[in-house]
Coordinates of C-alpha atoms in Angstrom, one line a residue:
M1 CA -9.1 -25.7 -38.7
V2 CA -10.2 -28.4 -36.6
V3 CA -9.2 -26.8 -33.5
V4 CA -10.9 -23.5 -34.2
S5 CA -13.9 -25.2 -35.0
S6 CA -13.8 -27.4 -31.9
A7 CA -12.8 -24.4 -29.8
H8 CA -16.1 -22.6 -31.2
V9 CA -18.5 -25.5 -30.1
I10 CA -16.7 -25.8 -26.7
C11 CA -17.0 -22.0 -26.2
H12 CA -20.9 -22.4 -26.7
M13 CA -20.9 -25.7 -24.6
T14 CA -19.0 -24.3 -21.5
A15 CA -21.3 -21.1 -21.4
D16 CA -24.2 -23.5 -21.9
L17 CA -23.2 -25.7 -18.9
Q18 CA -22.3 -22.6 -16.8
K19 CA -25.9 -21.2 -17.6
H20 CA -27.5 -24.4 -16.5
G21 CA -25.2 -25.5 -13.7
M22 CA -24.9 -29.0 -15.2
G23 CA -21.7 -31.0 -15.8
L24 CA -19.4 -28.1 -15.7
Q25 CA -17.3 -29.8 -12.9
A26 CA -17.0 -33.1 -14.9
C27 CA -16.0 -32.0 -18.3
L28 CA -13.9 -28.8 -17.6
L29 CA -10.5 -30.2 -16.8
G30 CA -10.7 -32.4 -19.9
L31 CA -11.3 -29.2 -21.8
L32 CA -8.8 -27.0 -20.4
A33 CA -6.1 -27.5 -22.5
L34 CA -8.3 -27.0 -25.7
L35 CA -10.1 -24.1 -24.2
V36 CA -6.9 -22.0 -23.4
T37 CA -5.3 -22.4 -27.0
S38 CA -8.4 -21.4 -28.7
K39 CA -10.6 -18.2 -28.9
C40 CA -12.2 -19.1 -25.5
S41 CA -9.3 -18.0 -23.6
Y42 CA -8.3 -14.4 -22.5
S43 CA -5.6 -12.8 -20.5
P44 CA -6.7 -11.1 -17.0
E45 CA -3.6 -8.9 -16.9
P46 CA -2.2 -8.3 -20.7
D47 CA -0.3 -5.2 -19.3
Q48 CA 1.4 -6.7 -16.0
Q49 CA 5.3 -6.2 -16.4
R50 CA 7.0 -9.6 -16.4
T51 CA 10.9 -8.4 -16.5
L52 CA 12.5 -9.9 -13.6
P53 CA 13.1 -7.1 -11.1
P54 CA 16.8 -5.9 -10.3
G55 CA 18.3 -8.1 -7.5
W56 CA 16.2 -11.4 -8.4
V57 CA 17.7 -14.7 -9.9
S58 CA 15.6 -17.7 -11.4
L59 CA 16.8 -21.0 -9.9
G60 CA 15.0 -22.9 -12.6
R61 CA 11.6 -24.7 -12.9
V62 CA 9.6 -25.9 -10.0
D63 CA 8.9 -29.6 -9.5
P64 CA 5.5 -30.4 -10.8
E65 CA 4.1 -31.8 -7.9
E66 CA 5.0 -28.8 -5.5
E67 CA 2.0 -27.2 -3.9
L68 CA 1.2 -23.6 -4.6
S69 CA -1.2 -21.2 -2.8
L70 CA -2.9 -19.1 -5.4
T71 CA -5.3 -16.2 -4.7
F72 CA -8.4 -15.5 -7.1
A73 CA -9.8 -12.0 -7.1
L74 CA -13.6 -12.3 -7.8
K75 CA -15.5 -9.6 -9.5
Q76 CA -17.5 -7.6 -6.9
Q77 CA -20.8 -5.7 -7.2
N78 CA -22.1 -2.3 -6.6
L79 CA -18.7 -0.4 -6.7
E80 CA -20.4 2.9 -7.9
R81 CA -22.5 2.8 -5.0
L82 CA -19.5 2.1 -2.8
S83 CA -17.9 5.1 -4.2
K84 CA -20.7 7.1 -3.4
L85 CA -20.8 5.8 0.2
V86 CA -17.1 6.4 0.7
Q87 CA -17.7 10.3 -0.2
A88 CA -20.7 10.5 2.1
V89 CA -18.8 9.1 5.2
S90 CA -15.5 11.2 4.5
D91 CA -16.9 14.4 3.7
P92 CA -17.4 16.9 6.7
G93 CA -20.3 18.6 4.8
S94 CA -22.4 15.4 4.3
P95 CA -25.1 14.3 7.0
H96 CA -23.5 11.0 6.7
Y97 CA -20.2 12.1 7.8
G98 CA -18.4 9.5 10.3
K99 CA -21.3 7.0 10.0
Y100 CA -19.0 4.3 8.7
L101 CA -20.0 1.0 7.5
T102 CA -19.4 -2.3 9.2
L103 CA -17.5 -5.2 7.5
E104 CA -20.7 -6.9 7.3
D105 CA -22.5 -4.1 5.7
V106 CA -19.4 -4.0 3.1
A107 CA -19.8 -7.5 2.4
E108 CA -23.3 -7.1 1.7
L109 CA -22.6 -4.5 -0.7
V110 CA -19.6 -5.8 -2.7
R111 CA -20.2 -9.6 -2.2
P112 CA -19.8 -11.3 -5.8
S113 CA -23.1 -12.5 -7.4
P114 CA -24.1 -16.3 -6.8
L115 CA -23.4 -16.9 -10.4
T116 CA -19.8 -15.8 -9.9
L117 CA -19.4 -17.7 -6.6
R118 CA -20.8 -20.8 -8.2
T119 CA -18.9 -20.8 -11.5
V120 CA -15.6 -20.0 -9.9
Q121 CA -16.1 -22.8 -7.3
K122 CA -16.9 -25.3 -9.8
W123 CA -14.0 -24.3 -12.3
L124 CA -11.5 -24.9 -9.3
L125 CA -13.1 -27.9 -8.1
A126 CA -12.9 -29.4 -11.6
A127 CA -9.0 -28.5 -11.9
G128 CA -8.2 -30.1 -8.4
A129 CA -8.1 -27.0 -6.2
R130 CA -8.3 -27.8 -2.5
N131 CA -8.2 -26.3 1.0
C132 CA -9.9 -23.3 -0.6
H133 CA -10.8 -20.7 1.9
S134 CA -12.4 -17.2 1.4
V135 CA -12.9 -14.1 3.4
T136 CA -15.9 -12.4 4.9
T137 CA -16.7 -10.4 1.9
Q138 CA -16.4 -13.3 -0.1
D139 CA -14.5 -11.7 -2.9
F140 CA -11.1 -13.5 -2.5
L141 CA -10.8 -17.0 -2.8
T142 CA -7.3 -18.8 -1.8
C143 CA -6.7 -22.5 -2.9
S144 CA -3.8 -25.1 -2.9
L145 CA -3.0 -26.7 -6.2
S146 CA 0.1 -28.5 -7.5
V147 CA 2.2 -26.7 -10.0
R148 CA 1.0 -29.3 -12.5
Q149 CA -2.5 -28.3 -12.2
A150 CA -2.0 -24.6 -11.8
E151 CA -0.1 -24.6 -15.1
L152 CA -3.0 -26.4 -16.6
L153 CA -5.5 -24.3 -15.0
L154 CA -3.7 -20.9 -15.9
S155 CA -2.8 -21.6 -19.5
G156 CA 1.0 -20.2 -20.3
A157 CA 1.9 -19.9 -16.8
E158 CA 5.2 -21.5 -16.2
F159 CA 6.5 -21.4 -12.4
H160 CA 10.1 -20.7 -11.5
R161 CA 11.6 -20.4 -8.1
Y162 CA 13.6 -17.0 -7.8
V163 CA 15.8 -15.7 -5.0
G164 CA 16.4 -11.9 -4.2
G165 CA 16.3 -9.3 -1.9
S166 CA 18.6 -8.7 1.1
A167 CA 17.3 -11.4 3.2
E168 CA 17.8 -13.8 0.1
T169 CA 14.0 -14.4 0.1
H170 CA 12.8 -17.4 -2.0
V171 CA 9.3 -16.8 -4.1
V172 CA 7.3 -18.8 -6.9
R173 CA 6.4 -16.7 -9.6
S174 CA 5.7 -17.2 -13.7
P175 CA 7.7 -15.2 -15.9
R176 CA 5.0 -15.9 -18.6
P177 CA 1.5 -14.4 -19.1
Y178 CA -1.4 -16.6 -18.0
Q179 CA -4.8 -16.9 -19.7
L180 CA -8.3 -18.1 -18.5
P181 CA -11.3 -19.5 -19.9
K182 CA -13.3 -16.7 -21.4
A183 CA -16.4 -17.8 -19.7
L184 CA -14.5 -16.7 -16.5
A185 CA -14.1 -13.0 -17.8
S186 CA -17.0 -11.5 -15.8
H187 CA -16.1 -13.6 -12.9
V188 CA -12.4 -13.2 -12.1
D189 CA -10.5 -9.9 -11.9
F190 CA -7.0 -11.6 -11.7
V191 CA -5.0 -14.3 -9.8
G192 CA -2.4 -13.5 -7.1
G193 CA 0.9 -15.4 -7.0
L194 CA 2.0 -15.3 -10.5
H195 CA 3.8 -12.0 -11.5
R196 CA 4.4 -9.6 -8.7
F197 CA 7.7 -10.0 -6.9
P198 CA 8.0 -8.4 -3.4
P199 CA 9.4 -5.0 -3.4
T200 CA 12.7 -4.5 -1.6
S201 CA 13.3 -1.8 0.8
S202 CA 14.5 1.9 -0.4
L203 CA 15.7 2.7 3.3
K204 CA 19.1 4.3 3.1
Q205 CA 21.7 5.6 5.9
R206 CA 22.8 8.7 4.8
P207 CA 25.6 10.1 7.2
E208 CA 25.8 13.9 7.3
S209 CA 29.4 15.1 6.6
Q210 CA 29.6 17.9 9.2
V211 CA 29.0 15.8 12.4
A212 CA 32.5 16.5 13.7
G213 CA 32.8 19.7 15.8
T214 CA 29.4 20.1 16.6
V215 CA 28.4 21.2 20.2
G216 CA 25.1 21.2 21.7
L217 CA 23.2 20.0 18.5
H218 CA 20.9 17.0 17.9
L219 CA 22.9 14.1 16.0
G220 CA 19.8 12.4 14.3
V221 CA 16.3 12.3 14.4
T222 CA 14.7 10.6 17.8
P223 CA 11.5 10.8 19.2
S224 CA 12.3 13.7 21.3
V225 CA 13.6 15.8 18.3
I226 CA 10.2 14.5 16.6
R227 CA 8.1 15.6 19.5
E228 CA 9.9 19.0 19.9
R229 CA 9.6 20.1 16.4
Y230 CA 5.7 18.9 16.1
N231 CA 5.0 20.5 19.4
L232 CA 4.1 17.6 21.5
T233 CA 4.2 17.8 25.3
A234 CA 4.6 15.1 27.8
Q235 CA 0.8 14.9 28.1
D236 CA 0.5 14.4 24.4
V237 CA 0.0 10.6 24.8
G238 CA -2.9 7.9 24.7
S239 CA -4.9 7.7 27.8
G240 CA -4.9 4.2 28.0
T241 CA -8.8 4.2 28.6
T242 CA -10.1 3.8 25.1
N243 CA -10.5 0.9 22.4
N244 CA -8.2 3.0 20.2
S245 CA -5.4 1.2 18.2
Q246 CA -2.9 1.7 15.5
A247 CA -1.2 -0.6 13.1
C248 CA 1.8 -1.1 10.8
A249 CA 2.4 -3.7 8.3
Q250 CA 5.8 -5.4 7.2
F251 CA 6.4 -7.6 4.2
L252 CA 9.3 -9.4 2.6
E253 CA 10.8 -11.2 5.5
Q254 CA 10.8 -7.9 7.5
Y255 CA 10.4 -8.6 11.2
F256 CA 10.5 -6.4 14.5
H257 CA 12.2 -7.9 17.9
D258 CA 10.5 -7.0 21.1
S259 CA 14.0 -6.7 22.4
D260 CA 14.8 -4.0 19.9
L261 CA 11.8 -2.1 21.0
A262 CA 12.5 -2.3 24.8
E263 CA 16.1 -0.9 24.1
F264 CA 14.8 2.0 21.6
M265 CA 12.4 2.9 24.2
R266 CA 15.1 2.8 26.9
L267 CA 17.6 5.0 25.0
F268 CA 15.0 7.5 23.5
G269 CA 11.5 7.1 25.3
G270 CA 12.1 8.3 29.0
K271 CA 10.5 11.5 28.6
F272 CA 6.9 10.3 27.6
A273 CA 4.3 7.6 28.7
H274 CA 4.6 4.9 26.3
Q275 CA 3.5 0.8 25.8
A276 CA 6.2 -1.6 26.4
S277 CA 5.3 -4.1 23.7
V278 CA 3.3 -4.5 20.6
A279 CA -0.4 -5.5 21.7
R280 CA -0.8 -7.8 18.9
V281 CA 1.0 -9.5 15.9
V282 CA -1.3 -10.6 13.2
G283 CA 0.3 -13.0 11.0
Q284 CA 3.8 -14.8 11.0
Q285 CA 6.4 -13.4 13.2
G286 CA 9.5 -14.7 12.2
R287 CA 12.6 -15.5 14.5
G288 CA 15.2 -14.5 12.1
L289 CA 17.4 -11.3 12.2
A290 CA 15.3 -8.0 12.7
G291 CA 14.8 -5.9 9.5
I292 CA 15.5 -2.1 9.8
E293 CA 12.3 -1.1 7.9
A294 CA 10.0 -3.2 10.3
S295 CA 12.1 -2.0 13.5
L296 CA 11.7 1.7 12.2
D297 CA 8.2 1.2 11.5
V298 CA 7.3 -0.2 15.0
Q299 CA 9.5 2.3 17.0
Y300 CA 8.3 5.5 15.6
L301 CA 4.6 4.4 15.2
M302 CA 4.8 3.7 19.2
S303 CA 6.6 6.6 20.0
A304 CA 4.6 9.2 17.8
G305 CA 1.4 7.6 18.6
A306 CA 2.7 7.0 22.2
N307 CA 0.8 4.7 24.7
I308 CA -1.6 3.7 22.1
S309 CA -2.4 0.0 21.7
T310 CA -0.3 -1.1 18.3
W311 CA -0.9 -3.8 16.2
V312 CA 1.6 -5.2 13.9
Y313 CA 0.6 -7.1 10.7
S314 CA 3.7 -9.4 9.6
N315 CA 3.0 -10.8 6.1
P316 CA 6.2 -12.4 5.0
G317 CA 4.3 -14.9 2.8
R318 CA 3.2 -18.0 4.3
H319 CA 4.1 -19.8 1.0
E320 CA 6.5 -18.8 -1.4
S321 CA 3.7 -18.3 -4.1
Q322 CA 1.8 -15.9 -2.0
E323 CA 2.1 -11.9 -2.5
P324 CA 2.6 -10.7 0.8
F325 CA 0.8 -7.3 0.2
L326 CA -2.0 -9.2 -1.2
Q327 CA -2.2 -11.1 1.9
W328 CA -2.2 -8.0 3.9
L329 CA -5.3 -6.7 2.0
L330 CA -7.4 -10.1 2.5
L331 CA -6.6 -9.8 6.4
L332 CA -8.3 -6.2 6.2
S333 CA -11.3 -8.2 4.4
N334 CA -11.8 -10.8 7.0
E335 CA -11.8 -9.0 10.6
S336 CA -14.4 -6.9 11.9
A337 CA -12.8 -5.1 14.7
L338 CA -9.5 -3.2 13.2
P339 CA -7.2 -0.5 14.3
H340 CA -8.3 2.8 13.1
V341 CA -5.0 3.9 11.6
H342 CA -2.6 1.7 9.4
T343 CA 0.7 3.0 8.0
V344 CA 2.2 1.1 5.1
S345 CA 5.8 1.6 3.9
Y346 CA 5.2 -0.5 0.5
G347 CA 5.3 0.8 -3.1
D348 CA 5.8 -0.3 -6.5
D349 CA 6.1 1.5 -9.8
E350 CA 2.8 2.2 -10.9
D351 CA 3.6 1.0 -14.8
S352 CA 5.1 -2.2 -13.3
L353 CA 1.4 -3.6 -12.3
S354 CA -1.6 -4.4 -14.3
S355 CA -4.6 -2.3 -14.8
A356 CA -6.6 -5.1 -13.4
Y357 CA -4.6 -5.4 -10.4
L358 CA -4.5 -1.6 -9.8
Q359 CA -8.2 -1.0 -10.2
R360 CA -9.0 -4.2 -7.7
V361 CA -6.5 -3.0 -5.0
N362 CA -8.0 0.6 -5.3
T363 CA -11.2 -0.8 -4.6
E364 CA -9.8 -2.7 -1.3
F365 CA -8.6 0.8 -0.2
M366 CA -12.5 2.1 -0.8
K367 CA -13.6 -0.8 1.1
A368 CA -11.5 0.4 3.9
A369 CA -12.5 4.1 3.8
A370 CA -16.2 3.0 3.9
R371 CA -15.2 1.2 7.0
G372 CA -13.6 4.4 8.6
L373 CA -10.1 3.2 8.5
T374 CA -7.3 5.7 8.0
L375 CA -4.6 4.3 5.6
L376 CA -1.2 6.0 5.2
F377 CA 1.3 5.0 2.6
A378 CA 4.7 6.3 2.1
S379 CA 5.1 8.5 -1.2
G380 CA 8.5 6.5 -2.3
D381 CA 12.1 7.5 -2.0
S382 CA 13.1 8.1 -5.9
G383 CA 11.5 11.7 -6.0
A384 CA 9.5 12.0 -9.2
G385 CA 10.9 8.9 -10.6
C386 CA 12.2 8.3 -14.1
W387 CA 11.7 5.9 -17.0
S388 CA 12.0 5.8 -20.6
V389 CA 8.7 5.2 -22.8
S390 CA 9.6 4.9 -26.5
G391 CA 13.2 6.4 -25.9
R392 CA 11.4 9.4 -24.1
H393 CA 11.8 10.1 -20.2
Q394 CA 8.8 10.5 -18.1
F395 CA 8.2 10.9 -14.4
R396 CA 7.4 7.5 -12.8
P397 CA 4.6 7.5 -10.3
T398 CA 4.3 4.7 -7.4
F399 CA 1.4 2.7 -6.1
P400 CA -0.2 2.7 -3.7
A401 CA 0.9 6.4 -3.2
S402 CA -0.9 7.1 -6.3
S403 CA -4.4 5.8 -5.2
P404 CA -7.1 8.5 -4.4
Y405 CA -8.4 6.4 -1.3
V406 CA -5.3 6.5 0.6
T407 CA -3.3 9.6 2.5
T408 CA 0.3 9.6 1.2
V409 CA 3.0 10.9 3.1
G410 CA 6.0 12.5 1.6
G411 CA 9.4 13.6 3.3
T412 CA 11.4 16.5 4.6
S413 CA 14.7 17.3 6.3
F414 CA 15.6 20.1 8.7
Q415 CA 16.9 23.1 7.1
N416 CA 19.9 23.0 9.3
P417 CA 20.6 19.3 9.6
F418 CA 21.7 19.3 13.5
R419 CA 19.0 22.0 14.6
V420 CA 15.3 21.6 15.2
T421 CA 14.5 24.3 12.6
N422 CA 12.1 24.7 10.0
E423 CA 11.9 22.0 7.4
V424 CA 12.6 22.0 3.6
V425 CA 12.2 19.0 1.0
D426 CA 13.9 15.9 1.3
Y427 CA 15.4 15.3 -2.2
I428 CA 14.1 11.7 -2.2
S429 CA 10.4 12.6 -1.3
G430 CA 8.2 10.8 -3.7
G431 CA 5.6 12.6 -5.5
G432 CA 3.9 13.6 -8.8
F433 CA 0.8 12.7 -10.8
S434 CA -0.7 9.1 -11.4
N435 CA -0.9 7.8 -15.0
V436 CA -3.9 5.3 -14.0
F437 CA -6.4 7.3 -11.5
P438 CA -7.8 10.6 -12.3
R439 CA -7.7 13.6 -10.1
P440 CA -10.2 13.2 -7.4
S441 CA -12.7 16.1 -6.8
Y442 CA -11.5 16.6 -3.3
Q443 CA -8.3 17.7 -4.6
E444 CA -9.2 19.9 -7.7
E445 CA -8.9 23.3 -6.4
A446 CA -5.6 22.6 -4.8
V447 CA -3.8 20.8 -7.7
S448 CA -5.3 23.3 -10.2
Q449 CA -3.8 26.1 -8.1
F450 CA -0.3 24.8 -8.0
L451 CA -0.1 23.9 -11.7
S452 CA -1.3 27.6 -12.6
S453 CA 1.0 29.2 -10.0
S454 CA 4.1 27.1 -9.7
P455 CA 7.1 28.9 -11.2
H456 CA 9.3 25.6 -11.6
L457 CA 7.0 23.2 -13.4
P458 CA 8.8 20.5 -15.3
P459 CA 7.8 20.3 -19.0
S460 CA 4.0 19.0 -19.3
S461 CA 5.3 15.8 -21.4
Y462 CA 6.9 14.4 -18.3
F463 CA 3.7 14.0 -16.2
N464 CA 0.3 13.5 -16.5
A465 CA -1.3 16.8 -15.0
S466 CA -4.9 15.5 -15.0
G467 CA -3.9 12.5 -12.6
R468 CA -4.4 11.9 -9.0
A469 CA -1.7 13.9 -7.3
Y470 CA 0.4 12.9 -4.4
P471 CA 1.8 13.3 -1.5
D472 CA -1.1 14.7 0.6
V473 CA 1.2 15.3 3.8
A474 CA 4.6 15.0 4.8
A475 CA 6.8 14.6 8.0
L476 CA 10.6 14.4 8.5
S477 CA 12.3 11.3 6.7
D478 CA 16.1 12.2 7.0
G479 CA 18.5 11.1 9.8
Y480 CA 16.4 8.7 11.9
W481 CA 18.1 6.4 14.8
V482 CA 16.7 3.2 14.9
V483 CA 17.6 0.1 17.0
S484 CA 18.0 -3.3 15.1
N485 CA 19.5 -6.5 16.3
N486 CA 20.1 -4.6 19.6
V487 CA 22.5 -2.2 17.7
P488 CA 21.5 1.5 17.7
I489 CA 21.6 2.6 14.2
P490 CA 21.8 6.3 12.9
W491 CA 21.1 8.3 9.9
V492 CA 18.4 6.0 8.5
S493 CA 16.2 7.8 6.0
G494 CA 13.2 7.3 3.7
T495 CA 9.6 8.2 3.7
S496 CA 9.4 4.7 5.5
A497 CA 10.2 7.0 8.4
S498 CA 7.9 9.9 7.9
T499 CA 4.9 7.5 7.4
P500 CA 4.6 6.1 10.8
V501 CA 5.4 9.3 12.4
F502 CA 2.3 11.0 10.8
G503 CA 0.2 7.9 11.4
G504 CA 1.2 7.8 15.3
L505 CA 0.0 11.7 15.4
L506 CA -3.2 10.9 13.8
A507 CA -3.9 8.0 16.1
L508 CA -3.4 10.6 19.0
I509 CA -5.9 12.7 17.4
N510 CA -8.4 9.9 17.4
E511 CA -7.6 9.2 20.9
H512 CA -9.1 12.9 21.5
R513 CA -12.0 12.4 19.3
I514 CA -13.0 9.1 20.9
L515 CA -13.1 10.5 24.2
S516 CA -15.0 13.4 23.2
G517 CA -17.6 11.0 21.7
H518 CA -16.9 11.5 17.9
P519 CA -15.8 8.7 15.3
S520 CA -12.3 8.2 14.2
L521 CA -11.0 10.3 11.5
G522 CA -11.6 7.7 8.9
F523 CA -10.6 8.3 5.2
L524 CA -8.8 11.9 5.8
N525 CA -8.2 13.5 2.5
P526 CA -11.7 15.1 1.8
R527 CA -11.3 16.9 5.2
L528 CA -7.8 17.5 4.7
Y529 CA -8.4 19.3 1.5
Q530 CA -11.3 21.4 2.5
Q531 CA -9.1 22.9 5.4
R532 CA -6.4 23.8 3.2
G533 CA -3.6 22.6 5.2
T534 CA -4.8 24.3 8.5
G535 CA -2.9 22.9 11.5
L536 CA 0.3 21.9 9.0
F537 CA 3.6 23.6 8.7
D538 CA 3.7 24.7 5.1
V539 CA 7.0 23.6 3.6
T540 CA 8.0 26.0 0.8
R541 CA 11.8 25.3 0.1
G542 CA 13.4 22.8 -1.8
C543 CA 12.5 20.3 -4.9
H544 CA 12.9 16.7 -5.4
E545 CA 15.0 14.6 -7.9
S546 CA 14.2 13.1 -11.1
C547 CA 15.5 12.9 -14.4
L548 CA 14.9 15.5 -17.3
N549 CA 17.3 14.4 -19.8
E550 CA 19.4 11.4 -20.8
E551 CA 22.6 12.5 -19.3
V552 CA 22.0 14.1 -16.0
Q553 CA 19.6 13.7 -12.9
G554 CA 17.8 17.1 -12.4
E555 CA 14.8 18.7 -10.5
G556 CA 11.4 17.0 -10.5
F557 CA 8.9 19.3 -9.0
C558 CA 9.1 22.2 -6.3
S559 CA 7.7 23.0 -3.2
G560 CA 5.9 26.4 -2.7
P561 CA 3.0 28.0 -0.8
G562 CA 0.2 25.8 -0.3
W563 CA -0.4 22.3 -1.4
D564 CA 2.7 21.0 -4.0
P565 CA 3.5 17.4 -5.1
V566 CA 6.6 17.0 -2.9
T567 CA 5.3 17.5 0.7
G568 CA 1.6 17.8 0.0
W569 CA 0.0 20.4 2.5
G570 CA 3.2 20.2 5.0
T571 CA 4.4 18.6 8.0
P572 CA 2.2 18.4 11.6
N573 CA 1.9 21.1 14.0
F574 CA 0.1 18.8 16.6
P575 CA -1.7 21.4 18.9
A576 CA -3.1 23.3 15.8
L577 CA -3.9 19.8 13.6
L578 CA -5.8 18.3 16.9
K579 CA -7.8 21.7 17.2
T580 CA -8.6 21.4 13.7
L581 CA -9.4 17.7 13.4
I582 CA -11.0 17.2 16.8
N583 CA -14.3 18.7 15.9
P584 CA -17.0 16.6 14.3

């Protein structure tokens, strides 16, 4: 009774102090322990999955005096207006099409209220936070605290060190939920650096069984194969005279090596003009072994988007408590001049993330779209996915692939594995329907048509037919050659391959648009769906994998004429796609 009564008084007292801006800093630290055991506390991420992902092992509690770096996502303003602005600058039918906002414009729109900024800063200062730094949009705040301070500040959190991933990465995370004072509910979306583990790469080597005895056939996908299939000529390269640029992002101690890029271009880049090196690395570029994922991203972005200035965002996590993907988002919110096209081979199961995190990251993609950035994400390599809910199987969508503000890229294979032929579905190609984000208006007609006409729909209980459907497009994802640590590696497969290829081709189209005096493509989906696949090869054969009962793996969705949730609208026919997209 005493605790509840005291807590009730403190709730009013804290709110009062916050309202008048008096004495909060001095008294808050002493009240924290009581606040978080009372009705004054709340959980920003009650639905965040906290089970340990496969491949990670706890090494035990972290020393109380060890330093953490935590990121606080502050509540933004004017999100409905931001959404309308994105629609206006991305819709070819709008008079505002292509009239993108600057970073400063976006900051002016979404910047947290003065009350939010003041309240959070006082709260953190009272807790002993130091070295706090923000971003241009002021909606993220990253601070250093000791483990002891953080566990007091974030009631319930208990920091452990974990090791996992192919590189034996170390991270610090809390296996337990955290709570904040209720007075902060209208000021903080979530705290980054507590729960989410870096996802591991899903790239695979899938050697084909018929290699022996083939004569005069290609033995794996190389830049020459890509350029032949998608009808690029030697002249389809960047001019080197514009400020056009493209970028990829790498996470979880994934690094590329300049020597690998040079060897890759020596082996496979002799027939087209290309740049010899990455123009800019943003973040830490490690000195350890190169990662196949990072090598693949850089080599195929720079060979598809040939002779175009390329940036690499290297986000291994400067501190064990940082979330690399979240750090990449902060970089986007802190730099005025950015590449026009960004490709990212990152994804998590949608259900493993909290709704607060999903909605906030989706808003970050809206901010990018308002600025005219084209964000492409891999659709994933698990087909429709599969998980069990209350003993019943359902398909399992991935995020950010399921965000309505990114362009998602699925995967295909050649119909004949060793000839440059028509493409069919790569069975691993991720696709399906979001359980979080509703179907956006730009894809209403295409998805409705698919659902009403497909002869091979899975049972309706397996997916949310009203959700955002993905992917939007596709490209070859099977059997790539990559050079990593000076070794040519064959048969690398995954939508991590198709995504930089499609991104590079869009960067080439941006080159033509810029030379013609037009703005960059920006958020592509509204235009893509209005044009109903014009400029793309329609992929109409094949289904991707999933689970349809407890015992066996079965088919998920199948491709068909027009848009489908396996290969989207299809794969690029570059001359036709250029003709379609170069016009304002």
